[in-house]
Amino acid sequence: MVLQSKLLQKKPPLLLIVVAALLFIGGVSLAIWVTSRRGHLARTLPPGANAIPADALMVLALSSDESQWRRLRQFGTETTQAQFDQLLVEWRDRLLSDQDLDFARDIQPWVGPEITLAVLPETGAAPDLPASLPSPELAFDSNLVIVVPIADVNRAQTSLGSRLGEAERAEADPYRGIVLQQIASDGDTPLYGAVLSAETAVLSPQLPLLKRAIDAYRGQDSLVDRPGIGRAFEQLTETRSLVRFYVDVPALAQTVAQAADPPIAPNRLRAFQAPRGLVGAIAVKNRGVALQGVSWLDPGGQAFATGNRADQMPQRLPTTALAVMSGGDFQQFWEDFEAGEQFSALLPLRAEDLNQGLQSATGLSLDENFLPWMAGEFALGVLTPPELAGADDAPPLPNPALVLMVKTSDREAATATFAQLDAVMESRYRFTIDTTELGDVPVTRWTAPFDSLEMAHGWLQGDIAFFTVGTGVADLVAPSPGRTLGENALFQTTTGDAPRPNNGHFFLNLAAMTEVENNLLLPPLPQAGLLSAEAIEAIGVTATVLGDRQVRYDITVALKRGGRPGPLPGGASTQPAPAPEDNAAEDNPTEPNLPEDSAPATDPPSEAQ
């Protein structure tokens, strides 16, 4: 039966009668606003957002443009390219090959620009799935809903019409007017599907989740109704994304923590417990991958500290900086770190341990002696260390190269604190204290017995206090660097597209760090795998406060470029399938005769709730 004629034969739905009553009593403006607003959000959000339950843990909208995935596959070494290809093959086989589907042949000719995957919370016993899969992947696989937008219904009929015709009904009666089908599969994982409309189909390995998607489509709470999500997606400026995503941060963190072995400590989850959402877009760039994200807090309760005051530090640090963390207000950073309510709680250190360690070593309190004058922009950096010559034919001696800079809010109080530190280091630890000048900058140096360690502190122009650890490190920052971090090509690549001013950066130069890590007394970096110095050159993260409830994150990963990728292993050609002949479309200018069991349902408002 032709879909168009079948839709026209439907009786006037109950909702139209309700709308007519609203018109009669004068509520037309409210009805129009609600309908148009929900439709606008559905267009802004990932495809099929109105068929995704509002309690989804995570949603991924994957580009169906194969050329973008091919661009991503060109990065990395030969080894990491093969590892990434294998990862894609595993997911392809899991989602498609087990159902005897080929993306280029069966899906790409008709699918919309994005395919949406949603991970829903566990609601009961998971279905039987292959025991060979790791348990964390099992939960995500079994709780999956896939929304497939149909851009060309004629080609969909050509590619999948026979498969849909062979599909069995999952239940004898339609569910809320929509036929549920079980698609024939050679794999161990079942796959259920439903055609919601001529533009949308939905799939899931769990029949209850498929019904939940239909409930959302029929008007129950969907992703469209999630507070703040529409505004967050509208603020993403990336226009050609490989992946768009949404994360319910506290819900996903709780799920991952419960599945972890060993379990994640509750205090590590405090940063994620506030009702918070995160959306983002990932795009392939000339030098790697860029992510633009917006995080927001639900109304009420906790709020972000506003203000973007971080703009000086990239010009104060040398271009040889290996790792940098900067921010607009050290007091605020420490308050968030100590409370464990922001992402800074993920650092592998505890605020109370650092505070107690400082007080034990120096007799000074961070809260009383330091924080009162540290209400300004700051940076903590690991620099390329000056080489220290060892014995003949011996490797250079280790020389940790650390620097802390803070724009002080009370220079007099800061000077008094440094004077107290000078006295402690001289009397308690027998360090030699001397004063020198680097350019026109007075610098106080602490030198340990036998010259085993050197530390220094001083003042840069603009009331910026600095403290360094490592022999010769003060010379790298005072009076000013010869070339600054802001001039570093990798820093520009990984932070150049972020807003300015902003709330701070995190920068990691893996390409340079691997050459000197033995001299830094730091733990060794991963040298193999997708997330290692083998594939990654540098990472840049920039945070920008958009308001008291929104923060924007810009993350860029500069990747090494590899060889031109070929077809994925074990699959069909990566070239798009040929388009059907023009005369085939002309013979059937309307919609194709799909099997009756797979006929799409009417639009969501057509069913009485």
Coordinates of C-alpha atoms in Angstrom, one line a residue:
M1 CA 0.0 0.0 0.0
V2 CA 1.4 3.4 -0.8
L3 CA 2.4 5.3 2.4
Q4 CA 1.0 8.6 1.3
S5 CA -2.5 7.3 0.6
K6 CA -2.4 5.2 3.8
L7 CA -1.7 8.4 5.8
L8 CA -4.5 10.2 4.1
Q9 CA -7.0 7.5 5.0
K10 CA -6.5 8.0 8.8
K11 CA -9.4 9.3 10.7
P12 CA -9.0 12.7 12.4
P13 CA -7.0 12.0 15.6
L14 CA -8.2 13.0 19.0
L15 CA -5.5 15.5 19.4
L16 CA -6.9 17.6 16.6
I17 CA -10.2 17.8 18.4
V18 CA -8.3 19.0 21.5
V19 CA -6.5 21.6 19.5
A20 CA -9.9 22.8 18.0
A21 CA -11.2 23.2 21.6
L22 CA -8.1 25.3 22.5
L23 CA -8.8 27.5 19.5
F24 CA -12.4 27.9 20.6
I25 CA -11.5 29.0 24.1
G26 CA -8.8 31.4 23.0
G27 CA -5.7 29.3 23.7
V28 CA -4.3 29.4 20.2
S29 CA -1.1 31.3 21.0
L30 CA 0.0 28.9 23.7
A31 CA -0.6 25.8 21.5
I32 CA 1.3 27.3 18.6
W33 CA 4.2 28.3 20.8
V34 CA 4.6 24.9 22.4
T35 CA 4.3 23.1 19.1
S36 CA 6.7 25.3 17.3
R37 CA 9.2 25.4 20.1
R38 CA 9.3 21.6 20.4
G39 CA 9.7 21.3 16.6
H40 CA 12.5 23.9 16.6
L41 CA 14.4 22.0 19.3
A42 CA 14.0 18.7 17.4
R43 CA 15.7 20.3 14.4
T44 CA 18.6 21.7 16.5
L45 CA 19.2 18.5 18.5
P46 CA 20.5 15.2 17.0
P47 CA 18.1 13.5 14.6
G48 CA 15.3 11.6 16.3
A49 CA 15.7 13.4 19.6
N50 CA 11.9 13.3 20.0
A51 CA 12.2 9.5 20.0
I52 CA 14.9 9.3 22.7
P53 CA 13.7 9.1 26.3
A54 CA 14.7 12.1 28.4
D55 CA 16.7 9.9 30.9
A56 CA 19.2 8.8 28.2
L57 CA 22.7 8.5 29.7
M58 CA 24.5 9.4 26.5
V59 CA 23.6 10.2 23.0
L60 CA 25.9 10.2 19.9
A61 CA 24.9 11.5 16.5
L62 CA 27.4 10.0 14.1
S63 CA 28.0 11.5 10.7
S64 CA 27.1 9.2 7.8
D65 CA 29.6 11.0 5.5
E66 CA 32.2 8.3 5.0
S67 CA 34.7 10.8 3.7
Q68 CA 34.9 12.4 7.1
W69 CA 35.7 9.0 8.8
R70 CA 38.3 8.4 6.1
R71 CA 39.9 11.8 7.0
L72 CA 40.1 10.7 10.6
R73 CA 41.6 7.4 9.7
Q74 CA 44.6 9.1 8.0
F75 CA 46.0 10.3 11.3
G76 CA 48.5 8.3 13.4
T77 CA 51.3 5.9 12.8
E78 CA 50.9 2.7 10.8
T79 CA 50.3 0.8 14.1
T80 CA 47.8 3.2 15.6
Q81 CA 45.9 3.5 12.2
A82 CA 45.5 -0.3 12.3
Q83 CA 44.3 -0.2 15.9
F84 CA 41.7 2.5 15.1
D85 CA 40.6 0.6 12.0
Q86 CA 40.1 -2.5 14.1
L87 CA 38.0 -0.5 16.6
L88 CA 35.8 0.7 13.8
V89 CA 35.5 -2.8 12.4
E90 CA 34.4 -4.2 15.8
W91 CA 31.6 -1.6 16.1
R92 CA 30.7 -2.1 12.4
D93 CA 30.4 -5.8 13.0
R94 CA 28.5 -5.4 16.2
L95 CA 25.9 -3.0 14.8
L96 CA 25.7 -4.1 11.1
S97 CA 27.5 -7.2 10.1
D98 CA 25.8 -9.4 12.6
Q99 CA 22.6 -8.4 10.8
D100 CA 24.1 -9.1 7.4
L101 CA 24.1 -5.4 6.6
D102 CA 26.8 -3.4 4.7
F103 CA 26.9 0.3 5.3
A104 CA 27.9 1.4 1.9
R105 CA 25.5 -0.9 0.1
D106 CA 22.5 -1.1 2.4
I107 CA 22.4 2.2 4.4
Q108 CA 24.5 5.0 3.0
P109 CA 22.4 5.6 -0.2
W110 CA 19.3 6.6 1.8
V111 CA 20.3 7.5 5.3
G112 CA 20.2 11.1 6.6
P113 CA 23.4 13.1 7.5
E114 CA 23.5 11.7 11.0
I115 CA 22.7 8.4 12.7
T116 CA 21.8 8.7 16.4
L117 CA 22.8 6.2 19.1
A118 CA 21.4 6.6 22.6
V119 CA 22.5 4.7 25.7
L120 CA 19.6 4.3 28.2
P121 CA 19.8 3.4 31.9
E122 CA 19.5 -0.2 33.0
T123 CA 15.9 -1.0 33.7
G124 CA 16.0 -4.8 34.3
A125 CA 17.8 -7.9 33.3
A126 CA 19.9 -7.5 30.2
P127 CA 19.2 -9.8 27.3
D128 CA 21.5 -12.7 26.5
L129 CA 24.4 -11.4 24.5
P130 CA 27.7 -13.0 23.3
A131 CA 29.9 -13.8 26.3
S132 CA 33.0 -12.8 24.4
L133 CA 32.3 -9.1 24.9
P134 CA 33.8 -7.4 27.9
S135 CA 31.2 -6.7 30.6
P136 CA 31.3 -2.8 30.5
E137 CA 30.6 -3.0 26.7
L138 CA 27.8 -5.4 27.3
A139 CA 25.8 -2.8 29.2
F140 CA 26.2 -0.2 26.6
D141 CA 25.4 -2.6 23.7
S142 CA 22.3 -4.0 25.3
N143 CA 20.9 -0.7 26.4
L144 CA 21.2 0.9 23.0
V145 CA 18.6 2.6 20.9
I146 CA 19.5 3.6 17.3
V147 CA 17.5 6.3 15.5
V148 CA 18.0 6.1 11.7
P149 CA 16.7 9.2 9.7
I150 CA 15.5 8.3 6.2
A151 CA 16.6 11.0 3.7
D152 CA 15.5 9.0 0.6
V153 CA 12.6 6.7 1.1
N154 CA 12.9 5.3 -2.5
R155 CA 16.4 4.2 -2.0
A156 CA 15.6 2.8 1.4
Q157 CA 13.0 0.6 -0.3
T158 CA 15.5 -0.5 -2.9
S159 CA 18.2 -1.3 -0.3
L160 CA 16.1 -2.8 2.5
G161 CA 12.7 -3.5 1.2
S162 CA 13.3 -7.3 0.9
R163 CA 14.8 -7.4 4.4
L164 CA 11.8 -5.6 5.9
G165 CA 9.5 -7.9 4.0
E166 CA 11.1 -10.9 5.6
A167 CA 11.1 -9.5 9.1
E168 CA 8.8 -11.1 11.6
R169 CA 6.5 -9.2 13.9
A170 CA 8.0 -9.1 17.4
E171 CA 4.4 -8.9 18.8
A172 CA 1.1 -9.8 17.2
D173 CA -0.4 -6.4 18.0
P174 CA 1.0 -3.0 17.2
Y175 CA 2.4 -0.9 20.1
R176 CA 0.6 2.4 20.3
G177 CA -0.2 2.1 16.6
I178 CA 3.3 1.1 15.5
V179 CA 4.3 -2.3 14.3
L180 CA 7.3 -3.9 16.1
Q181 CA 9.5 -6.2 14.0
Q182 CA 12.3 -8.6 14.7
I183 CA 14.9 -8.4 11.9
A184 CA 16.4 -11.6 10.8
S185 CA 20.0 -12.0 12.0
D186 CA 22.9 -14.5 11.7
G187 CA 24.4 -13.1 14.9
D188 CA 23.8 -13.9 18.5
T189 CA 22.3 -10.4 19.3
P190 CA 18.6 -9.9 18.4
L191 CA 17.6 -6.7 16.7
Y192 CA 14.1 -5.2 16.9
G193 CA 12.9 -2.3 14.7
A194 CA 10.0 0.0 14.0
V195 CA 9.3 2.6 11.4
L196 CA 8.0 5.7 13.2
S197 CA 7.3 7.8 10.1
A198 CA 8.5 8.1 6.5
E199 CA 11.5 10.0 7.8
T200 CA 12.5 8.0 10.9
A201 CA 13.2 4.4 11.9
V202 CA 14.4 3.1 15.3
L203 CA 16.3 0.0 16.2
S204 CA 17.3 -1.7 19.5
P205 CA 18.5 -5.1 20.8
Q206 CA 15.9 -4.8 23.5
L207 CA 12.2 -4.8 22.8
P208 CA 11.3 -2.8 26.0
L209 CA 13.8 -0.1 25.0
L210 CA 12.2 0.1 21.6
K211 CA 8.8 0.6 23.3
R212 CA 10.3 3.4 25.4
A213 CA 11.5 5.1 22.2
I214 CA 8.0 4.9 20.9
D215 CA 6.6 6.3 24.1
A216 CA 8.9 9.3 23.8
Y217 CA 7.9 9.7 20.2
R218 CA 4.2 9.6 21.2
G219 CA 4.6 12.5 23.6
Q220 CA 6.2 11.2 26.8
D221 CA 9.3 13.0 28.0
S222 CA 12.0 12.9 25.4
L223 CA 15.4 14.5 24.9
V224 CA 13.7 17.5 23.5
D225 CA 12.2 18.2 26.9
R226 CA 15.5 18.1 28.8
P227 CA 15.9 21.5 30.4
G228 CA 18.7 23.6 28.8
I229 CA 19.7 21.1 26.1
G230 CA 18.3 23.1 23.2
R231 CA 20.1 26.3 24.2
A232 CA 23.3 24.4 24.7
F233 CA 23.2 22.8 21.2
E234 CA 22.4 26.2 19.7
Q235 CA 25.6 27.6 21.1
L236 CA 27.8 25.1 19.3
T237 CA 29.3 26.8 16.3
E238 CA 30.8 23.7 14.5
T239 CA 29.0 23.2 11.3
R240 CA 30.6 20.1 9.9
S241 CA 30.9 17.7 12.8
L242 CA 31.9 14.1 12.8
V243 CA 30.1 13.4 16.0
R244 CA 27.6 15.4 18.1
F245 CA 26.9 14.2 21.6
Y246 CA 25.0 14.7 24.8
V247 CA 25.9 13.3 28.2
D248 CA 23.8 13.3 31.4
V249 CA 26.9 13.8 33.5
P250 CA 25.8 12.6 37.0
A251 CA 23.8 9.6 35.7
L252 CA 26.6 8.4 33.4
A253 CA 29.2 8.8 36.1
Q254 CA 27.2 6.8 38.5
T255 CA 26.7 4.0 35.9
V256 CA 30.4 3.9 35.1
A257 CA 31.3 3.9 38.7
Q258 CA 29.1 1.0 39.5
A259 CA 30.5 -1.0 36.6
A260 CA 34.2 -0.2 37.4
D261 CA 36.4 -2.9 38.9
P262 CA 37.5 -1.9 41.5
P263 CA 34.6 0.5 42.2
I264 CA 35.3 4.3 42.0
A265 CA 35.5 6.0 45.4
P266 CA 32.4 8.1 46.1
N267 CA 34.5 11.2 46.9
R268 CA 35.8 11.1 43.3
L269 CA 32.2 11.4 42.1
R270 CA 31.4 14.5 43.9
A271 CA 32.4 16.6 40.9
F272 CA 29.7 14.9 38.9
Q273 CA 26.8 14.8 41.3
A274 CA 25.3 18.2 40.6
P275 CA 22.6 18.0 37.9
R276 CA 24.7 18.8 34.9
G277 CA 24.4 18.2 31.1
L278 CA 27.1 18.3 28.5
V279 CA 26.7 18.6 24.8
G280 CA 29.4 18.8 22.1
A281 CA 30.6 18.5 18.6
I282 CA 33.7 16.7 17.4
A283 CA 35.2 17.7 14.0
V284 CA 38.2 16.5 11.9
K285 CA 40.6 19.4 11.3
N286 CA 43.8 19.6 9.2
R287 CA 46.0 18.9 12.2
G288 CA 43.8 16.5 14.2
V289 CA 40.5 16.5 16.0
A290 CA 38.7 19.4 17.7
L291 CA 35.9 19.1 20.2
Q292 CA 33.6 22.0 21.2
G293 CA 31.4 21.4 24.2
V294 CA 29.0 23.3 26.4
S295 CA 28.2 22.2 30.0
W296 CA 25.3 23.6 31.9
L297 CA 23.8 23.2 35.4
D298 CA 20.1 22.7 35.9
P299 CA 18.2 25.6 37.5
G300 CA 18.6 26.0 41.3
G301 CA 21.5 25.1 43.6
Q302 CA 25.1 25.2 42.4
A303 CA 26.3 27.9 40.0
F304 CA 29.5 28.6 38.1
A305 CA 31.7 31.5 39.2
T306 CA 31.5 34.0 36.3
G307 CA 34.3 35.9 34.7
N308 CA 37.0 35.2 32.1
R309 CA 40.2 36.9 33.2
A310 CA 42.9 34.6 31.8
D311 CA 44.8 36.3 29.0
Q312 CA 48.4 37.0 30.1
M313 CA 50.0 33.7 31.0
P314 CA 50.7 32.3 27.5
Q315 CA 52.8 35.4 27.0
R316 CA 54.7 34.9 30.3
L317 CA 55.7 31.3 29.8
P318 CA 58.5 30.2 27.4
T319 CA 57.7 28.4 24.2
T320 CA 59.5 25.3 25.6
A321 CA 56.7 24.7 28.1
L322 CA 55.8 21.0 28.1
A323 CA 52.6 21.1 30.3
V324 CA 50.6 24.1 31.4
M325 CA 47.5 24.6 33.5
S326 CA 46.3 28.2 33.8
G327 CA 43.2 30.0 35.1
G328 CA 41.7 33.3 35.9
D329 CA 41.5 33.2 39.7
F330 CA 43.6 30.9 41.9
Q331 CA 41.4 31.4 44.9
Q332 CA 38.4 30.2 42.9
F333 CA 40.3 27.3 41.5
W334 CA 41.4 26.2 44.9
E335 CA 37.9 26.6 46.4
D336 CA 36.5 24.4 43.6
F337 CA 39.3 21.9 44.0
E338 CA 38.9 21.7 47.8
A339 CA 35.1 21.3 47.5
G340 CA 35.5 18.5 44.9
E341 CA 32.4 19.9 43.0
Q342 CA 34.1 20.7 39.7
F343 CA 36.2 18.8 37.2
S344 CA 39.4 19.9 39.0
A345 CA 38.4 17.1 41.5
L346 CA 39.7 14.6 38.9
L347 CA 43.3 15.7 39.5
P348 CA 45.3 12.8 41.1
L349 CA 45.9 14.9 44.2
R350 CA 43.8 15.8 47.2
A351 CA 43.6 19.4 48.4
E352 CA 43.8 18.4 52.1
D353 CA 47.0 16.4 51.5
L354 CA 48.7 19.4 49.7
N355 CA 47.6 21.8 52.5
Q356 CA 48.8 19.5 55.2
G357 CA 52.1 18.8 53.4
L358 CA 52.8 22.5 53.0
Q359 CA 52.1 23.3 56.7
S360 CA 54.2 20.3 57.8
A361 CA 57.1 21.4 55.7
T362 CA 57.1 25.1 56.3
G363 CA 54.8 25.9 59.2
L364 CA 52.7 28.1 56.9
S365 CA 49.0 27.7 56.2
L366 CA 47.8 27.8 52.6
D367 CA 44.5 29.3 53.7
E368 CA 46.0 32.0 56.0
N369 CA 49.4 32.8 54.4
F370 CA 48.9 32.2 50.7
L371 CA 45.3 32.3 49.4
P372 CA 44.5 35.8 50.6
W373 CA 46.8 37.4 48.1
M374 CA 46.3 34.8 45.2
A375 CA 43.0 36.1 43.9
G376 CA 44.3 36.6 40.3
E377 CA 45.3 34.9 37.1
F378 CA 47.7 32.0 37.5
A379 CA 49.7 29.3 35.7
L380 CA 51.4 26.2 36.7
G381 CA 53.9 24.8 34.2
V382 CA 56.4 22.1 33.5
L383 CA 59.2 23.4 31.3
T384 CA 61.9 21.9 29.2
P385 CA 64.7 21.7 31.7
P386 CA 68.2 23.3 31.2
E387 CA 70.6 20.4 30.8
L388 CA 72.9 19.7 33.8
A389 CA 76.2 18.2 32.8
G390 CA 77.1 15.0 34.5
A391 CA 80.4 13.1 34.5
D392 CA 82.2 12.5 31.3
D393 CA 80.1 10.3 28.9
A394 CA 77.3 10.3 31.5
P395 CA 73.7 11.3 30.6
P396 CA 72.5 14.7 31.8
L397 CA 71.4 14.8 35.4
P398 CA 67.7 15.0 36.2
N399 CA 66.5 18.5 36.6
P400 CA 62.8 19.1 37.4
A401 CA 61.7 22.3 35.8
L402 CA 58.5 23.7 37.4
V403 CA 57.1 27.2 37.5
L404 CA 54.1 28.8 39.3
M405 CA 53.0 32.3 38.4
V406 CA 50.2 34.2 40.2
K407 CA 49.0 37.8 39.6
T408 CA 48.7 39.0 43.2
S409 CA 45.9 40.9 44.7
D410 CA 48.0 42.0 47.7
R411 CA 51.7 42.4 46.9
E412 CA 52.6 43.5 50.4
A413 CA 51.1 40.3 51.9
A414 CA 52.8 38.2 49.3
T415 CA 56.2 39.7 50.0
A416 CA 55.8 39.0 53.7
T417 CA 54.9 35.3 53.0
F418 CA 58.1 34.9 50.8
A419 CA 60.2 36.4 53.6
Q420 CA 58.8 33.8 56.0
L421 CA 59.6 31.1 53.5
D422 CA 63.2 32.4 53.1
A423 CA 63.7 32.1 56.9
V424 CA 62.3 28.6 57.1
M425 CA 64.4 27.3 54.2
E426 CA 67.5 28.8 55.7
S427 CA 67.0 27.7 59.3
R428 CA 65.2 24.4 58.9
Y429 CA 66.7 23.0 55.7
R430 CA 70.1 24.8 55.6
F431 CA 69.5 26.1 52.1
T432 CA 71.7 29.0 51.0
I433 CA 69.7 32.1 50.3
D434 CA 71.1 34.7 47.9
T435 CA 69.6 37.5 45.8
T436 CA 70.5 38.2 42.2
E437 CA 69.1 40.0 39.2
L438 CA 68.0 38.6 35.9
G439 CA 67.7 41.6 33.7
D440 CA 66.0 44.1 35.8
V441 CA 64.2 41.5 37.9
P442 CA 65.4 40.8 41.5
V443 CA 65.3 37.1 42.1
T444 CA 65.8 35.2 45.4
R445 CA 67.5 31.8 45.1
W446 CA 67.4 28.9 47.5
T447 CA 70.2 26.4 46.9
A448 CA 70.3 23.1 48.7
P449 CA 73.5 21.6 50.3
F450 CA 75.8 20.1 47.6
D451 CA 73.9 22.1 45.0
S452 CA 71.4 19.2 44.7
L453 CA 68.4 21.4 44.2
E454 CA 67.7 25.0 43.3
M455 CA 64.5 27.0 43.8
A456 CA 63.8 30.7 43.2
H457 CA 61.1 33.4 43.5
G458 CA 60.7 36.9 42.3
W459 CA 58.4 39.5 40.7
L460 CA 57.6 40.1 37.1
Q461 CA 56.1 43.2 35.7
G462 CA 52.4 43.7 36.6
D463 CA 52.6 42.3 40.2
I464 CA 53.1 38.8 39.0
A465 CA 54.9 36.6 41.5
F466 CA 56.7 33.6 40.3
F467 CA 58.3 30.5 42.0
T468 CA 60.5 28.0 40.2
V469 CA 61.9 24.6 41.0
G470 CA 65.0 23.4 39.1
T471 CA 68.5 24.7 38.4
G472 CA 68.4 27.6 35.8
V473 CA 64.7 27.5 35.5
A474 CA 64.2 31.1 36.7
D475 CA 66.3 32.3 33.8
L476 CA 63.6 30.9 31.4
V477 CA 60.9 33.2 32.7
A478 CA 62.7 36.3 34.0
P479 CA 62.7 39.0 33.0
S480 CA 60.7 37.6 30.0
P481 CA 61.0 34.5 27.7
G482 CA 62.9 34.9 24.5
R483 CA 59.9 33.3 22.7
T484 CA 56.6 32.8 24.5
L485 CA 54.2 29.9 24.7
G486 CA 51.7 32.0 22.7
E487 CA 54.1 31.8 19.8
N488 CA 54.4 28.0 20.0
A489 CA 52.9 26.4 16.8
L490 CA 51.3 23.5 18.7
F491 CA 49.9 25.8 21.3
Q492 CA 48.4 27.9 18.6
T493 CA 47.0 24.8 16.9
T494 CA 45.3 23.5 20.0
T495 CA 44.0 26.7 21.5
G496 CA 43.8 29.2 18.7
D497 CA 40.1 28.7 17.9
A498 CA 39.0 29.2 21.5
P499 CA 37.3 32.4 22.7
R500 CA 39.4 35.2 24.1
P501 CA 39.5 36.2 26.9
N502 CA 38.7 32.9 28.6
N503 CA 39.0 31.2 31.9
G504 CA 42.2 29.3 31.3
H505 CA 44.0 26.6 29.4
F506 CA 45.4 23.1 29.8
F507 CA 48.2 22.3 27.3
L508 CA 50.3 19.2 26.9
N509 CA 53.1 19.0 24.4
L510 CA 53.6 15.2 24.1
A511 CA 56.0 15.4 21.1
A512 CA 58.5 17.5 23.1
M513 CA 57.9 15.8 26.5
T514 CA 58.9 12.4 25.2
E515 CA 62.4 13.7 24.4
V516 CA 63.2 15.0 27.9
E517 CA 60.9 13.0 30.3
N518 CA 63.8 11.2 31.9
N519 CA 65.2 14.5 33.0
L520 CA 62.0 15.6 34.7
L521 CA 61.6 13.0 37.4
L522 CA 58.0 12.5 36.2
P523 CA 56.1 9.2 35.6
P524 CA 56.8 7.8 32.1
L525 CA 54.2 8.7 29.4
P526 CA 52.3 6.0 27.5
Q527 CA 54.3 5.2 24.4
A528 CA 52.0 2.9 22.5
G529 CA 48.3 2.9 21.6
L530 CA 45.7 5.3 20.4
L531 CA 46.0 7.6 23.5
S532 CA 49.7 7.9 23.6
A533 CA 52.7 9.9 22.4
E534 CA 52.9 7.5 19.5
A535 CA 49.8 9.0 17.9
I536 CA 49.3 12.4 19.7
E537 CA 51.5 15.4 19.3
A538 CA 49.7 17.9 21.7
I539 CA 46.5 18.5 23.5
G540 CA 44.9 21.8 24.3
V541 CA 41.9 22.5 26.4
T542 CA 40.3 26.0 27.0
A543 CA 37.4 26.8 29.3
T544 CA 35.2 29.8 28.9
V545 CA 32.5 30.8 31.3
L546 CA 29.3 31.7 29.3
G547 CA 27.2 32.5 32.4
D548 CA 26.6 31.4 35.9
R549 CA 25.2 28.1 34.6
Q550 CA 27.1 27.5 31.3
V551 CA 30.7 26.8 30.5
R552 CA 32.2 26.2 27.1
Y553 CA 35.1 23.8 26.5
D554 CA 37.3 23.8 23.4
I555 CA 39.5 20.8 23.1
T556 CA 41.9 20.2 20.2
V557 CA 44.1 17.1 19.8
A558 CA 47.0 17.5 17.3
L559 CA 47.7 14.1 15.7
K560 CA 50.5 12.7 13.7
R561 CA 49.6 12.2 10.1
G562 CA 50.0 8.7 8.7
G563 CA 49.5 7.1 5.3
R564 CA 46.4 7.1 3.1
P565 CA 43.9 4.7 4.5
G566 CA 42.4 1.9 2.4
P567 CA 39.1 -0.1 2.9
L568 CA 38.4 -1.3 6.4
P569 CA 39.4 -4.9 6.9
G570 CA 36.7 -7.6 6.3
G571 CA 34.2 -5.2 4.8
A572 CA 32.9 -4.0 1.4
S573 CA 34.5 -1.2 -0.5
T574 CA 34.5 2.1 1.3
Q575 CA 33.2 3.8 -1.8
P576 CA 29.6 4.9 -1.7
A577 CA 27.1 2.6 -3.4
P578 CA 26.0 3.8 -6.9
A579 CA 22.7 5.7 -7.0
P580 CA 19.7 4.0 -8.5
E581 CA 18.9 4.8 -12.1
D582 CA 16.9 8.0 -12.6
N583 CA 14.1 6.2 -14.4
A584 CA 13.5 4.0 -11.4
A585 CA 12.6 7.0 -9.4
E586 CA 10.5 8.4 -12.1
D587 CA 8.4 5.2 -12.2
N588 CA 7.4 5.8 -8.6
P589 CA 7.5 9.5 -7.9
T590 CA 5.7 9.2 -4.5
E591 CA 6.6 6.8 -1.8
P592 CA 7.4 3.1 -2.4
N593 CA 5.1 0.1 -1.5
L594 CA 6.8 -1.0 1.6
P595 CA 5.6 -4.3 3.2
E596 CA 2.5 -3.6 5.2
D597 CA 4.1 -4.7 8.5
S598 CA 6.9 -2.1 8.1
A599 CA 4.6 0.8 7.1
P600 CA 5.5 3.9 9.2
A601 CA 3.2 5.3 11.8
T602 CA 1.6 8.6 11.6
D603 CA 3.1 11.7 13.1
P604 CA 3.5 11.8 16.9
P605 CA 0.5 14.1 17.6
S606 CA -1.9 11.7 16.0
E607 CA -2.4 9.5 19.0
A608 CA -4.5 10.3 22.0
Q609 CA -2.5 10.1 25.2

